[in-house]
Coordinates of C-alpha atoms in Angstrom, one line a residue:
M123 CA 106.2 14.4 -41.5
S124 CA 108.1 17.7 -42.1
A125 CA 107.8 20.3 -45.0
S126 CA 111.2 19.3 -46.5
T127 CA 110.4 15.7 -46.9
A128 CA 108.3 14.3 -49.4
P129 CA 105.6 11.7 -48.6
P130 CA 106.2 8.0 -49.7
P131 CA 104.9 7.0 -52.9
P132 CA 101.9 4.8 -52.8
K133 CA 102.7 1.0 -53.5
F134 CA 100.9 -0.9 -56.4
S135 CA 101.5 -3.6 -58.6
G136 CA 103.6 -3.7 -61.9
A137 CA 102.7 -4.0 -65.6
S138 CA 99.6 -5.4 -66.5
A139 CA 97.3 -5.9 -69.3
T140 CA 94.5 -5.5 -67.0
P141 CA 93.6 -2.2 -64.6
T142 CA 95.7 -2.4 -61.5
K143 CA 93.9 -1.1 -58.1
F144 CA 95.7 0.7 -55.2
P145 CA 95.8 -2.2 -52.1
S146 CA 94.3 0.4 -49.7
S147 CA 90.8 2.3 -50.1
K148 CA 92.9 5.4 -52.1
P149 CA 92.1 6.6 -55.6
T150 CA 92.1 3.7 -58.2
L151 CA 94.8 3.9 -61.0
L152 CA 94.0 2.3 -64.3
L153 CA 97.5 1.5 -66.2
P154 CA 97.5 1.4 -70.0
S155 CA 97.7 -2.2 -71.7
K156 CA 101.2 -3.0 -73.2
N157 CA 99.9 -1.8 -76.8
C158 CA 99.8 1.5 -75.7
K159 CA 102.8 3.9 -77.0
S160 CA 101.6 7.3 -75.7
L161 CA 102.4 8.9 -72.8
T162 CA 99.8 8.8 -70.1
R163 CA 99.8 11.4 -67.1
C164 CA 97.8 11.5 -64.2
E165 CA 97.8 12.9 -60.7
L166 CA 97.1 10.9 -57.5
K167 CA 95.8 12.8 -54.6
S168 CA 95.9 10.9 -51.6
L169 CA 94.0 11.2 -48.4
D170 CA 96.5 13.8 -46.7
N171 CA 96.4 15.8 -49.7
N172 CA 100.1 15.0 -50.8
K173 CA 100.2 15.2 -54.6
W174 CA 102.4 12.8 -56.8
T175 CA 102.9 12.9 -60.4
V176 CA 102.7 9.5 -62.3
D177 CA 104.3 9.0 -65.6
C178 CA 103.0 5.8 -67.4
V179 CA 105.2 5.0 -70.2
S180 CA 104.6 2.0 -72.5
G181 CA 107.3 -0.1 -74.2
T182 CA 106.7 -1.8 -77.7
G183 CA 106.3 -5.4 -78.0
S184 CA 106.7 -7.4 -74.6
D185 CA 108.3 -4.5 -73.0
P186 CA 106.8 -3.6 -69.5
I187 CA 105.4 -0.5 -68.6
H188 CA 107.7 1.8 -67.0
I189 CA 106.3 3.8 -64.1
I190 CA 108.1 7.1 -63.2
L191 CA 106.9 8.6 -59.5
K192 CA 107.7 12.1 -58.9
P193 CA 107.2 13.5 -55.4
P194 CA 105.6 16.8 -54.7
A195 CA 107.5 20.2 -54.7
T196 CA 108.8 20.9 -51.1
T197 CA 107.8 24.0 -49.3
P198 CA 110.0 25.7 -46.8
L199 CA 109.1 24.8 -43.6
G200 CA 108.6 28.4 -42.4
M201 CA 106.3 28.8 -45.5
T202 CA 104.1 25.7 -44.4
S203 CA 103.8 27.1 -40.9
L204 CA 102.7 30.3 -42.1
D205 CA 100.3 29.1 -44.4
S206 CA 99.0 26.7 -41.9
A207 CA 98.3 29.7 -39.5
V208 CA 96.4 31.6 -42.1
K209 CA 94.1 28.7 -42.9
T210 CA 93.5 27.9 -39.0
S211 CA 92.9 31.5 -37.9
K212 CA 89.1 32.1 -37.1
R213 CA 88.2 35.3 -38.7
V214 CA 85.0 36.6 -36.6
C215 CA 82.4 39.2 -38.3
L216 CA 81.1 41.1 -35.4
F217 CA 77.8 42.8 -35.6
Y218 CA 76.7 45.1 -32.9
C219 CA 73.5 47.2 -31.5
A220 CA 73.8 50.7 -31.7
E221 CA 74.1 50.9 -27.8
M222 CA 77.4 48.8 -28.2
K223 CA 79.3 50.7 -30.8
A224 CA 81.9 52.1 -28.7
L225 CA 82.7 48.5 -27.2
A226 CA 82.8 46.8 -30.6
E227 CA 85.1 49.3 -31.9
R228 CA 87.4 48.8 -29.2
I229 CA 87.3 44.8 -29.3
A230 CA 88.0 45.1 -33.1
A231 CA 90.7 47.4 -32.8
E232 CA 92.7 44.4 -30.7
S233 CA 92.9 42.0 -33.3
D234 CA 93.0 41.8 -36.9
A235 CA 90.9 38.6 -37.1
I236 CA 87.5 40.7 -36.0
E237 CA 85.7 42.3 -38.6
L238 CA 83.1 44.9 -37.8
R239 CA 79.9 44.5 -39.8
G240 CA 77.3 47.4 -40.1
I241 CA 73.5 47.2 -39.6
T242 CA 71.4 49.9 -40.3
W243 CA 68.7 50.6 -37.4
R244 CA 66.0 52.6 -38.5
T245 CA 61.9 52.7 -37.6
F246 CA 59.1 53.5 -39.9
E247 CA 56.4 55.9 -38.7
D248 CA 54.6 53.9 -36.6
G249 CA 57.9 53.2 -34.5
F250 CA 58.5 49.6 -35.5
P251 CA 61.9 48.7 -36.6
N252 CA 63.2 49.0 -40.2
L253 CA 66.4 47.0 -40.4
F254 CA 69.1 46.2 -42.8
I255 CA 72.0 44.0 -42.8
S256 CA 74.7 45.6 -44.7
N257 CA 76.4 43.0 -47.4
A258 CA 74.5 40.1 -46.1
H259 CA 76.1 38.0 -49.0
G260 CA 79.8 38.7 -47.9
I261 CA 79.1 36.8 -44.7
R262 CA 78.2 33.5 -46.1
G263 CA 80.5 30.7 -44.8
Q264 CA 81.8 33.0 -42.0
H265 CA 82.0 33.1 -38.4
V266 CA 79.5 35.7 -37.1
A267 CA 78.8 37.2 -33.8
F268 CA 76.5 39.9 -32.5
L269 CA 77.0 41.9 -29.4
A270 CA 73.8 42.8 -27.9
S271 CA 72.5 45.1 -25.2
F272 CA 68.7 44.2 -23.3
S273 CA 69.4 47.0 -21.4
S274 CA 65.2 48.0 -21.8
P275 CA 62.2 46.2 -23.1
G276 CA 62.0 48.8 -26.1
V277 CA 65.3 47.6 -27.8
I278 CA 65.1 44.0 -27.3
F279 CA 62.5 43.5 -30.3
E280 CA 64.7 45.0 -32.7
Q281 CA 67.7 43.1 -31.8
L282 CA 65.9 39.9 -31.6
S283 CA 64.9 40.6 -35.5
V284 CA 68.5 40.9 -36.4
I285 CA 69.3 37.9 -34.1
Y286 CA 66.9 35.6 -36.0
A287 CA 67.9 36.7 -39.4
L288 CA 71.5 36.3 -39.0
P289 CA 72.0 32.4 -38.8
K290 CA 69.8 32.3 -41.7
L291 CA 72.1 33.7 -43.9
F292 CA 74.6 30.5 -44.5
V293 CA 76.9 31.6 -42.0
S294 CA 79.5 29.0 -40.5
S295 CA 78.6 29.6 -36.7
F296 CA 76.6 32.1 -35.2
T297 CA 77.4 33.4 -31.5
L298 CA 75.4 35.7 -29.2
V299 CA 77.3 38.0 -26.4
L300 CA 74.8 39.3 -24.1
P301 CA 76.9 40.7 -21.1
F302 CA 73.5 41.2 -18.9
F303 CA 70.6 38.9 -18.8
P304 CA 68.3 41.5 -17.7
T305 CA 65.4 39.5 -16.3
G306 CA 67.8 37.2 -14.3
T307 CA 66.1 38.4 -10.9
S308 CA 62.8 37.0 -12.0
E309 CA 63.8 33.4 -12.2
R310 CA 61.4 31.9 -9.5
M311 CA 57.8 31.9 -8.3
E312 CA 57.2 32.7 -4.7
E313 CA 53.3 32.4 -5.2
E314 CA 51.0 31.3 -7.6
G315 CA 50.4 33.8 -10.3
D316 CA 54.2 35.0 -10.2
V317 CA 55.5 35.0 -13.8
A318 CA 59.1 34.1 -14.1
T319 CA 60.3 36.3 -17.1
A320 CA 63.8 34.9 -16.9
F321 CA 62.2 31.8 -18.6
T322 CA 60.4 33.6 -20.8
L323 CA 63.4 35.2 -22.1
A324 CA 65.4 31.9 -22.2
R325 CA 62.5 30.4 -24.2
I326 CA 62.8 33.4 -26.8
L327 CA 66.6 33.1 -27.2
S328 CA 66.4 29.1 -27.3
N329 CA 64.3 29.5 -30.7
I330 CA 67.1 31.0 -32.7
P331 CA 67.4 29.8 -36.0
I332 CA 70.2 27.0 -36.1
S333 CA 73.1 28.3 -38.4
K334 CA 75.0 25.9 -40.9
G335 CA 77.6 25.0 -38.0
G336 CA 74.9 24.1 -35.6
P337 CA 73.2 25.7 -32.7
T338 CA 73.8 29.1 -31.4
S339 CA 76.4 29.9 -28.6
L340 CA 75.1 32.4 -25.9
V341 CA 78.0 34.3 -23.8
I342 CA 76.5 35.6 -20.7
F343 CA 78.4 37.1 -17.8
D344 CA 77.7 36.9 -14.2
I345 CA 74.1 35.5 -14.4
H346 CA 72.1 36.1 -11.3
A347 CA 71.2 32.3 -10.7
L348 CA 73.4 29.4 -12.0
Q349 CA 70.2 27.3 -12.5
E350 CA 69.0 29.6 -15.2
R351 CA 71.1 27.4 -17.2
F352 CA 68.3 24.8 -17.2
Y353 CA 65.6 27.4 -18.5
F354 CA 67.1 27.2 -22.0
G355 CA 66.3 24.5 -24.7
D356 CA 68.6 22.2 -26.5
N357 CA 68.7 24.5 -29.6
I358 CA 71.1 27.0 -27.9
L359 CA 74.7 26.4 -26.1
P360 CA 74.5 28.9 -23.0
C361 CA 77.9 29.7 -22.1
F362 CA 77.9 31.5 -18.3
E363 CA 81.3 33.6 -17.9
S364 CA 82.2 35.8 -14.9
A365 CA 84.0 38.9 -14.5
I366 CA 85.2 37.8 -11.0
P367 CA 88.5 36.4 -12.1
L368 CA 89.4 39.8 -13.2
L369 CA 88.4 41.4 -10.0
L370 CA 90.7 39.1 -8.0
K371 CA 93.7 39.9 -10.3
R372 CA 93.1 43.5 -9.6
L373 CA 92.8 42.9 -5.9
Q374 CA 96.0 40.6 -5.6
Q375 CA 97.7 43.6 -7.4
L376 CA 97.0 46.1 -4.7
P377 CA 99.6 46.8 -2.3
D378 CA 97.5 46.1 0.7
S379 CA 96.0 43.0 -0.5
D380 CA 96.6 40.9 2.4
N381 CA 94.5 43.3 4.4
I382 CA 91.4 43.1 2.4
S383 CA 88.2 41.7 3.2
I384 CA 84.9 40.8 1.0
A385 CA 81.7 42.2 1.9
F386 CA 78.3 40.5 0.7
P387 CA 75.3 42.7 1.4
D388 CA 72.9 39.5 1.8
D389 CA 72.9 36.0 1.8
G390 CA 72.0 35.9 -1.9
A391 CA 75.1 37.5 -3.0
W392 CA 77.2 35.1 -0.4
K393 CA 75.9 32.2 -2.2
R394 CA 76.6 33.4 -5.6
F395 CA 80.3 34.5 -5.4
H396 CA 81.7 33.4 -1.9
K397 CA 83.6 30.2 -3.5
Q398 CA 85.1 32.4 -6.0
L399 CA 86.4 34.9 -3.4
Q400 CA 87.2 32.5 -0.6
H401 CA 90.7 33.6 -0.7
F402 CA 89.7 36.5 1.2
P403 CA 88.3 37.1 4.6
T404 CA 84.3 37.4 4.6
I405 CA 81.8 39.8 5.8
I406 CA 78.1 39.0 5.5
C407 CA 75.5 41.6 6.0
A408 CA 71.6 40.8 6.3
K409 CA 69.2 43.2 4.5
V410 CA 65.7 44.1 5.7
R411 CA 63.6 46.3 3.7
E412 CA 60.9 48.1 5.3
G413 CA 58.8 50.1 2.4
D414 CA 61.2 52.4 0.6
Q415 CA 64.0 51.5 3.5
R416 CA 66.7 49.1 3.5
I417 CA 67.8 48.3 6.9
V418 CA 71.5 46.6 6.7
R419 CA 72.9 44.6 9.8
L420 CA 76.2 42.9 10.2
K421 CA 75.7 39.5 10.2
E422 CA 79.1 37.9 10.2
G423 CA 82.6 38.8 10.1
E424 CA 84.9 41.9 11.4
P425 CA 85.3 45.1 9.3
N426 CA 87.8 47.0 11.7
G427 CA 90.9 47.9 10.4
R428 CA 90.4 46.3 7.1
H429 CA 89.8 47.5 3.5
V430 CA 86.3 46.4 2.5
V431 CA 84.9 45.5 -0.9
I432 CA 81.3 45.3 -1.2
V433 CA 80.2 42.6 -3.8
D434 CA 76.9 42.2 -4.6
D435 CA 74.9 39.8 -7.5
L436 CA 73.1 42.6 -8.8
V437 CA 72.9 46.4 -8.6
Q438 CA 69.9 48.2 -9.8
S439 CA 69.3 51.7 -7.8
G440 CA 72.5 51.1 -5.5
G441 CA 70.6 51.8 -2.5
T442 CA 71.6 48.3 -0.8
L443 CA 75.4 49.1 -1.5
I444 CA 75.3 52.5 -0.2
E445 CA 73.6 51.4 3.1
C446 CA 76.1 48.4 3.4
Q447 CA 78.6 51.3 3.3
V448 CA 77.3 53.3 5.7
K449 CA 77.1 50.6 8.2
L450 CA 80.6 49.0 7.8
S451 CA 82.1 52.6 7.8
R452 CA 80.5 53.4 11.3
K453 CA 82.8 50.8 13.0
P454 CA 86.2 52.4 14.3
K455 CA 89.3 52.4 12.2
H456 CA 87.7 51.1 9.3
N457 CA 88.9 51.8 5.9
S458 CA 86.1 51.2 3.3
W459 CA 86.7 50.8 -0.1
Q460 CA 83.2 50.8 -2.0
I461 CA 83.4 49.1 -5.5
K462 CA 80.1 48.5 -7.1
L463 CA 79.7 45.2 -9.3
C464 CA 76.7 46.3 -11.4
S465 CA 76.3 43.2 -13.9
Y466 CA 75.6 45.3 -16.8
S467 CA 78.3 48.0 -16.4
T468 CA 81.1 45.7 -14.9
C469 CA 80.6 43.3 -17.8
R470 CA 80.7 46.1 -20.6
I471 CA 84.1 46.8 -18.9
F472 CA 85.5 43.4 -18.4
F473 CA 84.1 41.9 -22.0
F474 CA 86.8 43.7 -23.7
F475 CA 89.3 41.7 -22.1
F476 CA 87.8 38.5 -22.3
T477 CA 87.2 38.8 -26.0
L478 CA 90.8 38.2 -26.6
T479 CA 90.4 34.8 -25.3
W480 CA 86.9 33.9 -26.5
L481 CA 86.3 34.7 -30.2
F482 CA 89.3 32.6 -31.2

């Protein structure tokens, strides 16, 4: 129905000495009796929020009751579209840890729908956190997100304290953005006694209190193993995103994109990302560790005369990437481009672009 056309009036029976009801499940209209000489004015609100004004005027003696239906005032189509856009837009209150302040400010600068909110990060004399969420009453009924960074064990506890507190402030929804899942490499046991700390952290995050809008949404970029999704419980909704599509877009924009090969330092990196990078020729290396030394061998593929982009699933010291680059660059007529895809640093850069589509 267009904004300039009034909705049809509801149908009901004429004058009657007894109350008359609508034939549908809509609100009931009680008509005055024949002897009523006063003007009765009531308002009907239909299920689609269209309002009709009903004037019930009684006559004298046996005169019937006269029903006058007045349609609601029409609104210009442009104003209706604008009001609808304002009502449906999703405003987000974005909290962040101290380490993510600069990134949070960049994100908020891209959209008026994102409002930065502050947290006071302090410690007591014994070193334990002394935290305060500013204007906690002001986020009631709002969509709330927290930009976290578990870069070291020393900062996880204070952030978890805030993460557990925000959903309990009567917010409409709560989203936790954790670009880097730090315990991702310890997701399996190779012998009895190994502790899979990835499972431990997943269990901790799974116990985040449920907000008014339901379970917490957890956004993680390029997690080490996709099967870690099953480590999380039913009280959290893990959403695994990837920066690889942005890498593909960048590589395709290069002038020599048809002369690019993707090199994986080991089989683990190949298994994790080869399907997303199958448009490029592949080079696979094999990694052998002997004490502190890393020996990289060329297992499959030909780097000669190609631009090579090295893609790894996780980077800690960067030693494997360096050895892989050295091994490939020893081939004659080889152009080597070294791109280090450290999950943490890469996701901090690419999250800026992804936020524009995710937060809304």
